[in-house]
Coordinates of C-alpha atoms in Angstrom, one line a residue:
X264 CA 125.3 116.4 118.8
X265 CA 125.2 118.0 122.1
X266 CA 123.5 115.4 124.8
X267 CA 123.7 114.8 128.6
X268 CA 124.6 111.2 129.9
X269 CA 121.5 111.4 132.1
X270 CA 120.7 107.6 132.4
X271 CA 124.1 106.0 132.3
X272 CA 124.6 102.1 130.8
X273 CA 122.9 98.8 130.8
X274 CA 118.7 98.5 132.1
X275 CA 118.7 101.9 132.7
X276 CA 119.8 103.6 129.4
X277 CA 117.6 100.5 128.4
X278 CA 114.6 101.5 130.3
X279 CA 115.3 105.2 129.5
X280 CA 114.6 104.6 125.6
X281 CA 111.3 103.0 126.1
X282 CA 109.7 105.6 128.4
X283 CA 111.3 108.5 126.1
X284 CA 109.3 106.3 123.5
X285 CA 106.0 105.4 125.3
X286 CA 105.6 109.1 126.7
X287 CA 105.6 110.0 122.6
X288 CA 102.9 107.4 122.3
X289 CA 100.7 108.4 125.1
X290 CA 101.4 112.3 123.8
X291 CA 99.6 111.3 120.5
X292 CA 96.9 109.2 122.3
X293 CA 96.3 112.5 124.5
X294 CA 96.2 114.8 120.8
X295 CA 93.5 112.1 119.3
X296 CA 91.7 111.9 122.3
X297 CA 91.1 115.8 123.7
X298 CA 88.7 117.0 120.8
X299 CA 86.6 114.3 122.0
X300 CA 85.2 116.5 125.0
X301 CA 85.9 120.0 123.7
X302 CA 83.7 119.7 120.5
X303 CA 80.6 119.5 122.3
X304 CA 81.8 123.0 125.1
X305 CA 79.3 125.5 124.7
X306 CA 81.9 127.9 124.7
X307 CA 84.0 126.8 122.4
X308 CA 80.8 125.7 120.0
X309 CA 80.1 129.9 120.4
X310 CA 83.9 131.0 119.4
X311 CA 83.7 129.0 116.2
X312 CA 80.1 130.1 114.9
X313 CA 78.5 126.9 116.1
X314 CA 80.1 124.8 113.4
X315 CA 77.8 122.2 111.5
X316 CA 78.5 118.8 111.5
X317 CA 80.3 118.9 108.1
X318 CA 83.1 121.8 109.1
X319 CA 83.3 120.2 112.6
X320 CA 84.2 116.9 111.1
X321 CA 86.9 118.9 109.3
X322 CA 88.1 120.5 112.2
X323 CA 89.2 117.4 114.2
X324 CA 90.3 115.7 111.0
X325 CA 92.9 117.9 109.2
X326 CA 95.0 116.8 112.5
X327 CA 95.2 113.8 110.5
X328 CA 95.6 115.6 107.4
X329 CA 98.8 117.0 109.5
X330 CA 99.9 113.6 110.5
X331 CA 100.2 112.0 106.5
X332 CA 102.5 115.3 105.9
X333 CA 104.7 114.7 108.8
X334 CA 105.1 111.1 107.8
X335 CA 106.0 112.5 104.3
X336 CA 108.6 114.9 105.8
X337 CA 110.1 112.2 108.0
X338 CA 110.9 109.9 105.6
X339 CA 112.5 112.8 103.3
X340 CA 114.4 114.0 106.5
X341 CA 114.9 111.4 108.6
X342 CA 118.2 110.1 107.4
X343 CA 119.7 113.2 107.1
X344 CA 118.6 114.7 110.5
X345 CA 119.2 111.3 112.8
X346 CA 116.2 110.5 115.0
X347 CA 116.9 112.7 118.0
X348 CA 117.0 115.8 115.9
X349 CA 113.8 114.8 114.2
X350 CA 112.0 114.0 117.5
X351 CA 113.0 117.8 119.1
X352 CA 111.7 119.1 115.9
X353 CA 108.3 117.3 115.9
X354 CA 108.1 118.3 119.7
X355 CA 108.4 121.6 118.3
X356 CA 105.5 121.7 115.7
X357 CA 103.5 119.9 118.8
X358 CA 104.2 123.1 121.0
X359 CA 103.3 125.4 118.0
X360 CA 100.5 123.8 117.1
X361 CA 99.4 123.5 120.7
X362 CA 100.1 127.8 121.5
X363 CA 97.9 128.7 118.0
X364 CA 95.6 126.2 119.2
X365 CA 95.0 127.7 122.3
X366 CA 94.8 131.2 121.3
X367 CA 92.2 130.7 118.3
X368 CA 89.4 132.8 117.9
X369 CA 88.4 132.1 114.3
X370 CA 87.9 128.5 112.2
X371 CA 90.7 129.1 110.1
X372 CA 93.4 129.6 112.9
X373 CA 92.1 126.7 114.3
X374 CA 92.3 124.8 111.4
X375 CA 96.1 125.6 110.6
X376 CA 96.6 124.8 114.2
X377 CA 95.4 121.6 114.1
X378 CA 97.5 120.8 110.7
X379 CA 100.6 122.1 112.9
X380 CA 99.7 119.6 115.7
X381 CA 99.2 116.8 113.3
X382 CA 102.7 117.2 111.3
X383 CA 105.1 117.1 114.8
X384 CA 102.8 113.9 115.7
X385 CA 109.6 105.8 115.3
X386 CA 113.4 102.5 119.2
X387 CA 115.2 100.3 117.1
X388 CA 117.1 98.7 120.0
X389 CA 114.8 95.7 120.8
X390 CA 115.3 91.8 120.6
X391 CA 114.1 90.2 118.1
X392 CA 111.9 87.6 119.8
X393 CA 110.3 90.3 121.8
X394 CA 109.5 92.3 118.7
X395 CA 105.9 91.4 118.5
X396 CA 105.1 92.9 122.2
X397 CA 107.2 95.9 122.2
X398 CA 105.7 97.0 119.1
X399 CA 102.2 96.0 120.1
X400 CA 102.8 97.4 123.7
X401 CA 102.8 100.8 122.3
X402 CA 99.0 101.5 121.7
X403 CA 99.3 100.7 125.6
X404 CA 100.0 103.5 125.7
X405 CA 98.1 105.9 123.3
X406 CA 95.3 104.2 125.1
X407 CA 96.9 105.9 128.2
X408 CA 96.7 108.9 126.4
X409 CA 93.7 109.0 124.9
X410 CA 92.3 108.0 128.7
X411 CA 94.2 111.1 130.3
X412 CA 92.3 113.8 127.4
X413 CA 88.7 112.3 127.7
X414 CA 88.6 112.3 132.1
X415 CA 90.5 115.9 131.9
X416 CA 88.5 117.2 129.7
X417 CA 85.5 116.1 132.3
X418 CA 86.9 117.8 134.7
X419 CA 87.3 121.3 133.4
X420 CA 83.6 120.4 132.0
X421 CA 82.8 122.2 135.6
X422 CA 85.3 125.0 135.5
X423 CA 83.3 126.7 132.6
X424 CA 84.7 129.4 130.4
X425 CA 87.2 129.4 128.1
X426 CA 89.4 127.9 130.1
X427 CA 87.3 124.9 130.3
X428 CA 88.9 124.1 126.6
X429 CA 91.8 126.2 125.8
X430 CA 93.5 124.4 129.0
X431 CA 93.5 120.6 127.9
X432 CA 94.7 121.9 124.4
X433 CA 97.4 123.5 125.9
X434 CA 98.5 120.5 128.0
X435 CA 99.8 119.2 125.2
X436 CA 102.8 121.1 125.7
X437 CA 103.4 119.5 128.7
X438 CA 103.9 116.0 127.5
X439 CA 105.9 117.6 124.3
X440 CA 108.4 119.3 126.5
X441 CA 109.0 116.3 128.5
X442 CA 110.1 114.2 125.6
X443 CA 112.6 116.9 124.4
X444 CA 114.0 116.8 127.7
X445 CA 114.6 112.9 127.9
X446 CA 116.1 112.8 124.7
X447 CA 118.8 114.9 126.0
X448 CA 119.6 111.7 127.7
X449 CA 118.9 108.9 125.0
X450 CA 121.7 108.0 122.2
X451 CA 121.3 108.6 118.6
X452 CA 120.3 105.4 116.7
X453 CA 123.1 103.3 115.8
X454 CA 121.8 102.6 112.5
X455 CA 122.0 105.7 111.7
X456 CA 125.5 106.4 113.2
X457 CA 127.0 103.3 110.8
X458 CA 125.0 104.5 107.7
X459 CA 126.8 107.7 108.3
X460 CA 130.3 106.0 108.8
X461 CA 130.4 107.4 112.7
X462 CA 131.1 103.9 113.6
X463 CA 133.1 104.2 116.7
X464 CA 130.2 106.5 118.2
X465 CA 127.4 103.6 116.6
X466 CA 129.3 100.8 118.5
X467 CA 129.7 102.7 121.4
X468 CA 125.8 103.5 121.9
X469 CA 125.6 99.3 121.4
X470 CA 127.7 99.0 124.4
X471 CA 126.6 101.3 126.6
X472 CA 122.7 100.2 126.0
X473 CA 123.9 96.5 126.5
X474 CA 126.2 97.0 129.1
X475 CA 129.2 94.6 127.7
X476 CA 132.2 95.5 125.6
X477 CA 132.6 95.2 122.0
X478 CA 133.0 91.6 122.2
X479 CA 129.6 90.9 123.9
X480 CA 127.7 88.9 122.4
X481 CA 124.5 90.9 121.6
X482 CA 127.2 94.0 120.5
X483 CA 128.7 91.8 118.2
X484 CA 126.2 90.6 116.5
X485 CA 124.3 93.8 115.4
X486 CA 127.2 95.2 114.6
X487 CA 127.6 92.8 112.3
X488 CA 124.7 92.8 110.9
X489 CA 124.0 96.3 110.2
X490 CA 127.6 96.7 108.3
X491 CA 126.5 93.8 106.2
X492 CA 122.9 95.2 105.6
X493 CA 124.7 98.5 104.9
X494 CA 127.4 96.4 102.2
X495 CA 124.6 94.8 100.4
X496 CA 123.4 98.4 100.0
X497 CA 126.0 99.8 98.7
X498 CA 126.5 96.6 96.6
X499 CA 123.0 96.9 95.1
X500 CA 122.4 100.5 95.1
X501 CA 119.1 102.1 96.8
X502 CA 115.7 100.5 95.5
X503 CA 113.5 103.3 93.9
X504 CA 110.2 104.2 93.9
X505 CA 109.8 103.3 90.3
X506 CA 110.8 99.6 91.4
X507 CA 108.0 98.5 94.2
X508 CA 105.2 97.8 91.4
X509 CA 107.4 96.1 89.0
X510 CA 107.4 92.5 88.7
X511 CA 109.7 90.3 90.5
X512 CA 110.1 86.7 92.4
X513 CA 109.1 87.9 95.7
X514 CA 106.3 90.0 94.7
X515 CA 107.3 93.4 96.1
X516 CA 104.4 95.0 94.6
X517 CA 101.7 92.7 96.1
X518 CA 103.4 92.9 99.4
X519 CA 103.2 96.8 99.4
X520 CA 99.7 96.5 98.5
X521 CA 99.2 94.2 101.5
X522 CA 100.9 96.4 104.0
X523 CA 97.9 99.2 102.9
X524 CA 95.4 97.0 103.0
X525 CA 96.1 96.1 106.4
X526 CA 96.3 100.1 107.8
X527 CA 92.8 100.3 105.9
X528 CA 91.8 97.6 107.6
X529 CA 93.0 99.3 111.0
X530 CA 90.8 102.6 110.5
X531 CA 88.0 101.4 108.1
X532 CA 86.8 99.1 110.9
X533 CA 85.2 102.5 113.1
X534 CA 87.9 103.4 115.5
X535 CA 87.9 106.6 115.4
X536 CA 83.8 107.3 115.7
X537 CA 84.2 106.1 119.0
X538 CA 87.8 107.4 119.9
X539 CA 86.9 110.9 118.4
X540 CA 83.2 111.2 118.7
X541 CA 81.8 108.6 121.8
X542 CA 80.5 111.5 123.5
X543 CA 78.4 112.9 121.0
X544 CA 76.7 109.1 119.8
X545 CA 76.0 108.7 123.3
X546 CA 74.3 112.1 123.5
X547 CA 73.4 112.3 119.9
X548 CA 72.1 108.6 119.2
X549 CA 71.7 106.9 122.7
X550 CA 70.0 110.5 123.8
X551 CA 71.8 110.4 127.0
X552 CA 72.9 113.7 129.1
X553 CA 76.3 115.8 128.1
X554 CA 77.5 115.5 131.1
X555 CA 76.7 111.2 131.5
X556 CA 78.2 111.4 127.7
X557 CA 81.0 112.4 128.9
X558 CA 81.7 110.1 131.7
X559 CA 81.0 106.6 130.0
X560 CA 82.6 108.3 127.1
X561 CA 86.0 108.1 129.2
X562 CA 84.9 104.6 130.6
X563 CA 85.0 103.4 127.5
X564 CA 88.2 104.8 126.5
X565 CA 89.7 102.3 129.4
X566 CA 88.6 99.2 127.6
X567 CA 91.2 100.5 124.5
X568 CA 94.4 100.4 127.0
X569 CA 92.9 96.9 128.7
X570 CA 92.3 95.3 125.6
X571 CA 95.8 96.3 124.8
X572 CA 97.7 94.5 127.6
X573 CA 96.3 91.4 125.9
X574 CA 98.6 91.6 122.8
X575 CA 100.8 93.4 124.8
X576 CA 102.2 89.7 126.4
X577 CA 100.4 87.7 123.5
X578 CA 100.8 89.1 120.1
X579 CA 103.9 86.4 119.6
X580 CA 102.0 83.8 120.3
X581 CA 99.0 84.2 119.4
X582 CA 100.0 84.7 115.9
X583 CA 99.0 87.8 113.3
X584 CA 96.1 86.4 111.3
X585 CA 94.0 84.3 113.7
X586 CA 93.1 88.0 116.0
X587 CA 92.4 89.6 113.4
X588 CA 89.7 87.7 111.9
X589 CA 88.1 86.9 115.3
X590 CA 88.9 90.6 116.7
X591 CA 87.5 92.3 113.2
X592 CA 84.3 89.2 113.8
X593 CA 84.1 90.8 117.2
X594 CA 84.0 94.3 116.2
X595 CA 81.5 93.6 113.5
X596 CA 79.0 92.1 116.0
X597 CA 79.3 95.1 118.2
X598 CA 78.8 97.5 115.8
X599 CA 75.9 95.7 114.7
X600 CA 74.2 95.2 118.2
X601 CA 75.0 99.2 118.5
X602 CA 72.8 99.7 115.4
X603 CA 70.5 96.9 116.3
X604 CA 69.6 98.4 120.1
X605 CA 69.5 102.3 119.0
X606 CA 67.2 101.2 116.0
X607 CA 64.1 101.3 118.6
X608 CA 64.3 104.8 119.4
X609 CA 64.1 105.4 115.8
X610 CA 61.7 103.1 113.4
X611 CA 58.6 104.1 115.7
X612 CA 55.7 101.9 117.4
X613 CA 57.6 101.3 120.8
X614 CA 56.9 102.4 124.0
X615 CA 59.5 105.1 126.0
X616 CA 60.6 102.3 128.3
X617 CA 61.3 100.0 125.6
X618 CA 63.5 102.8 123.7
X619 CA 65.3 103.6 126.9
X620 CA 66.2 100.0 128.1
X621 CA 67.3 99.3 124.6
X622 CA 69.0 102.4 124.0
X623 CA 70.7 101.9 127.4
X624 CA 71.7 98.6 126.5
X625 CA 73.6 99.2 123.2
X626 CA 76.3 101.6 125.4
X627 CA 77.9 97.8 126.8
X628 CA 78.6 97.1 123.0
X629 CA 80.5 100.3 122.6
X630 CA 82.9 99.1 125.7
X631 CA 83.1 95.7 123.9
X632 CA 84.3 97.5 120.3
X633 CA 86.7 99.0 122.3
X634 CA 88.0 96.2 124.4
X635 CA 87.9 93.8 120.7
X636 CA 90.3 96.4 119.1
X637 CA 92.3 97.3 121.6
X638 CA 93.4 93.3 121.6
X639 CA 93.6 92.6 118.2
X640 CA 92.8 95.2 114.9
X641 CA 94.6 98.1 117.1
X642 CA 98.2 96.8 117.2
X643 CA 98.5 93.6 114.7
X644 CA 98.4 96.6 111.5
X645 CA 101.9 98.2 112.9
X646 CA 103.5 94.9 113.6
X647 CA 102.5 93.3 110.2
X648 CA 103.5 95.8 107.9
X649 CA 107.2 95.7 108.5
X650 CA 106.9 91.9 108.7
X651 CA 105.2 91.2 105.6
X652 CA 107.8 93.7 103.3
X653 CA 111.1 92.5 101.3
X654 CA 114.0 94.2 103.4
X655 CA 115.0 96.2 100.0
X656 CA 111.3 97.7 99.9
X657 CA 111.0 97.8 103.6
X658 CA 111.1 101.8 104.3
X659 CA 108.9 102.8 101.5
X660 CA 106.5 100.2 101.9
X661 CA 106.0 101.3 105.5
X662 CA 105.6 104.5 104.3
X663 CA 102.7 104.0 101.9
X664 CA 101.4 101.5 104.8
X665 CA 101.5 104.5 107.4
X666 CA 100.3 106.7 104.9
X667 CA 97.1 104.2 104.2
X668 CA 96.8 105.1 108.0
X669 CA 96.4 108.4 107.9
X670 CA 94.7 109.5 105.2
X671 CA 91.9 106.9 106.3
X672 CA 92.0 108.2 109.7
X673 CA 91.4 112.0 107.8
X674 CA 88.5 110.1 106.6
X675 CA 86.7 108.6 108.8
X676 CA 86.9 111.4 111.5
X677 CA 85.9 113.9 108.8
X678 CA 82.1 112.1 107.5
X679 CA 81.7 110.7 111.5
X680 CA 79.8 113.7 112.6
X681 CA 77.6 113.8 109.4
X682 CA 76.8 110.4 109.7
X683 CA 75.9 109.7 112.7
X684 CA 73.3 113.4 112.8
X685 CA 72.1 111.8 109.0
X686 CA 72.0 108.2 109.2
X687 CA 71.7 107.6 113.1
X688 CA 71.5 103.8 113.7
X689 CA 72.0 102.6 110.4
X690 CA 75.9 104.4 110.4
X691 CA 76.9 101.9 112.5
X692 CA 76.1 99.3 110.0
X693 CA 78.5 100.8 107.7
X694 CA 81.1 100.0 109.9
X695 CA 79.8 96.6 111.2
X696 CA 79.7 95.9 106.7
X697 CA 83.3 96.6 106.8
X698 CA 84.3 94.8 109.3
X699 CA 82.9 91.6 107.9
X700 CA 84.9 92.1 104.9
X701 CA 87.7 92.0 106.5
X702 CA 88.0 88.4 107.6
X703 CA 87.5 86.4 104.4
X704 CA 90.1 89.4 103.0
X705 CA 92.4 88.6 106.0
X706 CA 91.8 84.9 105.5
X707 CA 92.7 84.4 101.8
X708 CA 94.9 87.5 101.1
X709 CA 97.5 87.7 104.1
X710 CA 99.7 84.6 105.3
X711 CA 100.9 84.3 108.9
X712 CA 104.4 86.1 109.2
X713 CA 105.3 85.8 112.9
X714 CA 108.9 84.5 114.1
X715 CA 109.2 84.0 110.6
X716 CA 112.4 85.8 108.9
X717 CA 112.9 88.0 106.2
X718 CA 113.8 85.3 103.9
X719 CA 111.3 83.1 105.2
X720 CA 108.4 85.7 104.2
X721 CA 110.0 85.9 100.9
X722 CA 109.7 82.4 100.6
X723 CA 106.0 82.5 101.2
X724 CA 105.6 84.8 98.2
X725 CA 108.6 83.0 95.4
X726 CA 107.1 79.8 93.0
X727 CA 108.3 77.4 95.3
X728 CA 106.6 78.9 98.2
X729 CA 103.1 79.5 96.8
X730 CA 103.1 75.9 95.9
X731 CA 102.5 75.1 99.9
X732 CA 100.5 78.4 100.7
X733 CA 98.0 77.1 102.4
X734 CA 100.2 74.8 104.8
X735 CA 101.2 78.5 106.0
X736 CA 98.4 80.0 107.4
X737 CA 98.3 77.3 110.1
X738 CA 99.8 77.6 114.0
X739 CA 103.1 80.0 114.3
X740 CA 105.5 77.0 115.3
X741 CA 104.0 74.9 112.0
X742 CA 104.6 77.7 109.8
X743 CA 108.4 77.5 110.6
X744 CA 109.0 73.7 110.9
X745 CA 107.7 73.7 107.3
X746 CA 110.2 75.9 106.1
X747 CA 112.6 73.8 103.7
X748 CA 116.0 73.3 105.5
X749 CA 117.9 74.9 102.5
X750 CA 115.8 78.6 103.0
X751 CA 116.5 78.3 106.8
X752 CA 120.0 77.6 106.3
X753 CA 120.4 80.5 104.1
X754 CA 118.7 82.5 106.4
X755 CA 121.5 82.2 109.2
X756 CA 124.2 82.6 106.7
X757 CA 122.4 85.8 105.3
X758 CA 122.0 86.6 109.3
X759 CA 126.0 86.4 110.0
X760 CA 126.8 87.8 107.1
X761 CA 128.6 84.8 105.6
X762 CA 126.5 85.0 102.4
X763 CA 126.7 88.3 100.8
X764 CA 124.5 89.9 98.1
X765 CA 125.8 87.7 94.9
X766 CA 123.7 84.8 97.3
X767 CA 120.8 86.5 97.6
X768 CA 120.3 87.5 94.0
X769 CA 120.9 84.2 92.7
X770 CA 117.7 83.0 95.3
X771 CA 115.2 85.7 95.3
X772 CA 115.8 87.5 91.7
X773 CA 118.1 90.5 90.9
X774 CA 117.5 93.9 90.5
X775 CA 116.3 94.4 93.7
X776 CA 118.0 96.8 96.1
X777 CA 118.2 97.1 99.9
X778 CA 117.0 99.5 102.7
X779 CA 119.0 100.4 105.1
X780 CA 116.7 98.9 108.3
X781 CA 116.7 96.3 110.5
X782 CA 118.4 93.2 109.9
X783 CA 117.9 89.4 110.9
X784 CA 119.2 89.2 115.0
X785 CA 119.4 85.9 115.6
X786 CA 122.7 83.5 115.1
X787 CA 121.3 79.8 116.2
X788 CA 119.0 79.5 113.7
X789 CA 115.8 79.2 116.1
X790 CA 114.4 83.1 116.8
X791 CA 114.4 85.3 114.1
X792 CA 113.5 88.8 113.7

């Protein structure tokens, strides 16, 4: 396919891949974030018919609704297309959706548009032991984005009009054409060069993005492991669909279930009433002015991208299990103080300065939700899934995991604006109820999988494993010193490729096919992927 070498070898084609990658990430922060100030514009309240709560919940929502069908198609396509061919074609539902967007006069256009946004809105070239914070980095930067909507949207709050609206939707573009034009520059995925036998191209991408010849060492090593992930495939056939809920010894089915319960976790805890609809609580509930909405609306916003430098340089560290329980502890006591402070203004028998100091004083618990989730419930959802699935299940178990995110997301954003006209105070408690169920769910349900390998998961989840569960729920380090010697030594041989699929079957059950994804990237036996 036709590309310019824009950004040549080594730290530079390097450094290229992430920013074509983060400016994606801050592109969808900026899409979630700019309804936030436009569904409260006089202007744009008197183009739609002064929507009720209801049919403006479903307005920003089906964006969402958008999102679960573009997951859908990607999966179908993906393969077939290669990743740069699928990124210029999301780009291109962005833009689409962005112009109808822009020039809607009527509920329904606007509707579609939305749905057209939310279908166009995946590097694989990472170390392993940095795996944690690259992935986790990302929300970085749809904090970034989300930041960039809510103080633009302020601004044209004083240019009035149309404009005032209609210009921060169409600024979408902006970031969309951007991305097509740096991945002129970037290199198709190498995966998906060997699994279409363009191997000389796939190994030449490896040693242009590492800078060494085809003996390097880092070049050498994937490429041997992604022809031995793509031999076991073709040894074992592609797993089906019908296959994740069946029985087997490393209970595929349960891990699937896992991976959605932990991208319900990641919307179910209240994001999105404050990411979509801050502005309006704070005017709605709090009873402060649009325009001061607005304002600590996009303050608040910040706390997302600080809280996510913290798992940014953590995440591998701190471990998967341990933030989440205190983060989702965290968000629960700030939802409840929310409901807690606004209650005054509500039950009766107080006097006005006592409603406005406490009503004033429950905004510093919406910057603490923020902050909490931007450091832990944010990020640790699209790390875990990947880590906690079989490699043969891997691709459609993050499927059904993303898609748990979405159609959640569609959720939540759609019953936020009734809820929080209807119930007032007492909606936050809805979210403060979920949140608490979370950590003993968290606690007993889902073991600690970081620097742990594929096989090493599995081993969590096979007879001998569960018989030392608990001993894996402890400190990262312990969970991989406890590791019997004869798992980790199979792990390196699988990791080589000096065991092949005959190996496998005869430790973790047969029957099971592979997906052709990422494989183990470490050869000394002491960082895994």
């Amino acid at each position: 396919m036709f590309k310019f070498n824009m950004f040549g070898r080594g730290w530079r084609l390097q450094a290229a891949i992430v920013v074509t990658c983060q400016m994606a990430f801050i592109l969808f922060g900026y899409d979630q974030g700019v309804f936030s100030g436009i569904v409260g514009n006089e202007d744009w309240r008197d183009t739609f018919g002064y929507p009720g709560s209801g049919l403006e919940g479903i307005i920003v929502s089906i964006y969402n609704l958008g999102a679960f069908s573009g997951c859908i198609l990607t999966f179908i396509f993906a393969e077939k297309f290669g990743r740069r061919l699928c990124m210029w074609i999301a780009m291109g539902f962005i833009i689409v959706g962005a112009v109808l967007q822009t020039s809607a006069y009527s509920v329904p256009q606007i509707m579609i548009a939305r749905y057209i946004t939310g279908i166009g809105t995946g590097s694989e070239l990472c170390d392993a032991e940095r795996r944690g914070r690259l992935v986790s980095s990302e929300p970085l930067f749809v904090g970034v984005g989300i930041v960039i909507s809510y103080f633009f949207d302020y601004g044209m709050r004083f240019v009035g009009g149309p404009v005032a609206w209609r210009l921060p939707i169409a600024c979408q573009m902006v970031f969309a054409f951007v991305v097509i034009f740096l991945v002129f520059g970037i290199p198709e995925s190498p995966r998906w060069l060997y699994y279409h036998n363009r191997h000389e191209e796939a190994l030449q991408v490896l040693c242009d993005v590492w800078d060494t010849g085809p003996d390097g060492e880092k070049v050498s090593k994937m490429h041997t492991e992604i022809l031995e992930t793509l031999r076991i495939e073709q040894e074992t056939g592609e797993y089906k669909w019908s296959q994740l809920f069946k029985p087997d010894r490393v209970k595929t089915g349960q891990r699937v279930l896992l991976a959605y319960g932990m991208q319900f976790m990641n919307q179910m805890g209240g994001i999105n009433l404050v990411v979509y609809f801050v502005p309006t609580a704070l005017e709605n509930n709090v009873g402060l002015s649009p325009n001061l909405s607005l304002v600590i609306g996009g303050c608040v916003q910040t706390m997302f991208f600080f809280g996510s430098i913290v798992p940014t340089f953590t995440l591998d560290q701190m471990g998967r299990r341990r933030p989440m329980m205190w983060g989702s502890l965290g968000l629960a006591i700030s939802m409840m103080l929310i409901s807690v402070l606004l209650s005054f203004k509500y039950v009766g028998g107080y006097s006005d300065g006592v409603i406005q100091r406490t009503s004033s004083a429950s905004v510093a618990f919406f910057f603490t939700y923020m902050f909490i989730f931007g450091a832990s419930a944010n990020c640790i959802p699209w790390v875990y899934v990947p880590e906690i699935l079989p490699l043969h299940a891997r691709a459609k178990g993050t499927a059904i995991g993303i898609s748990s995110n979405w159609l959640w997301n569609f959720v939540v954003v759609m019953i936020t604006p009734t809820i929080i006209n209807n119930l007032q105070w007492k909606a936050y408690l809805i979210f403060m109820c979920t949140n608490l169920a979370f950590i003993p769910l968290v606690y007993f349900c889902y073991p600690e999988t970081s620097n742990l390998t594929l096989e090493e998961v599995d081993y969590l989840f096979i007879g001998e494993g569960k018989k030392g569960f608990r001993q894996f729920t402890g400190r990262t380090q312990a969970v991989i010193e406890s590791i019997s010697g004869d798992v980790r030594q199979m792990s390196r041989a699988h990791s080589v490729g000096r065991k092949g699929s005959a190996d496998i079957e005869k430790t973790f059950g047969s029957g099971e096919g592979t997906e052709h994804v990422e494989a183990p990237t470490e050869l000394n036996g002491e960082k895994y992927s």
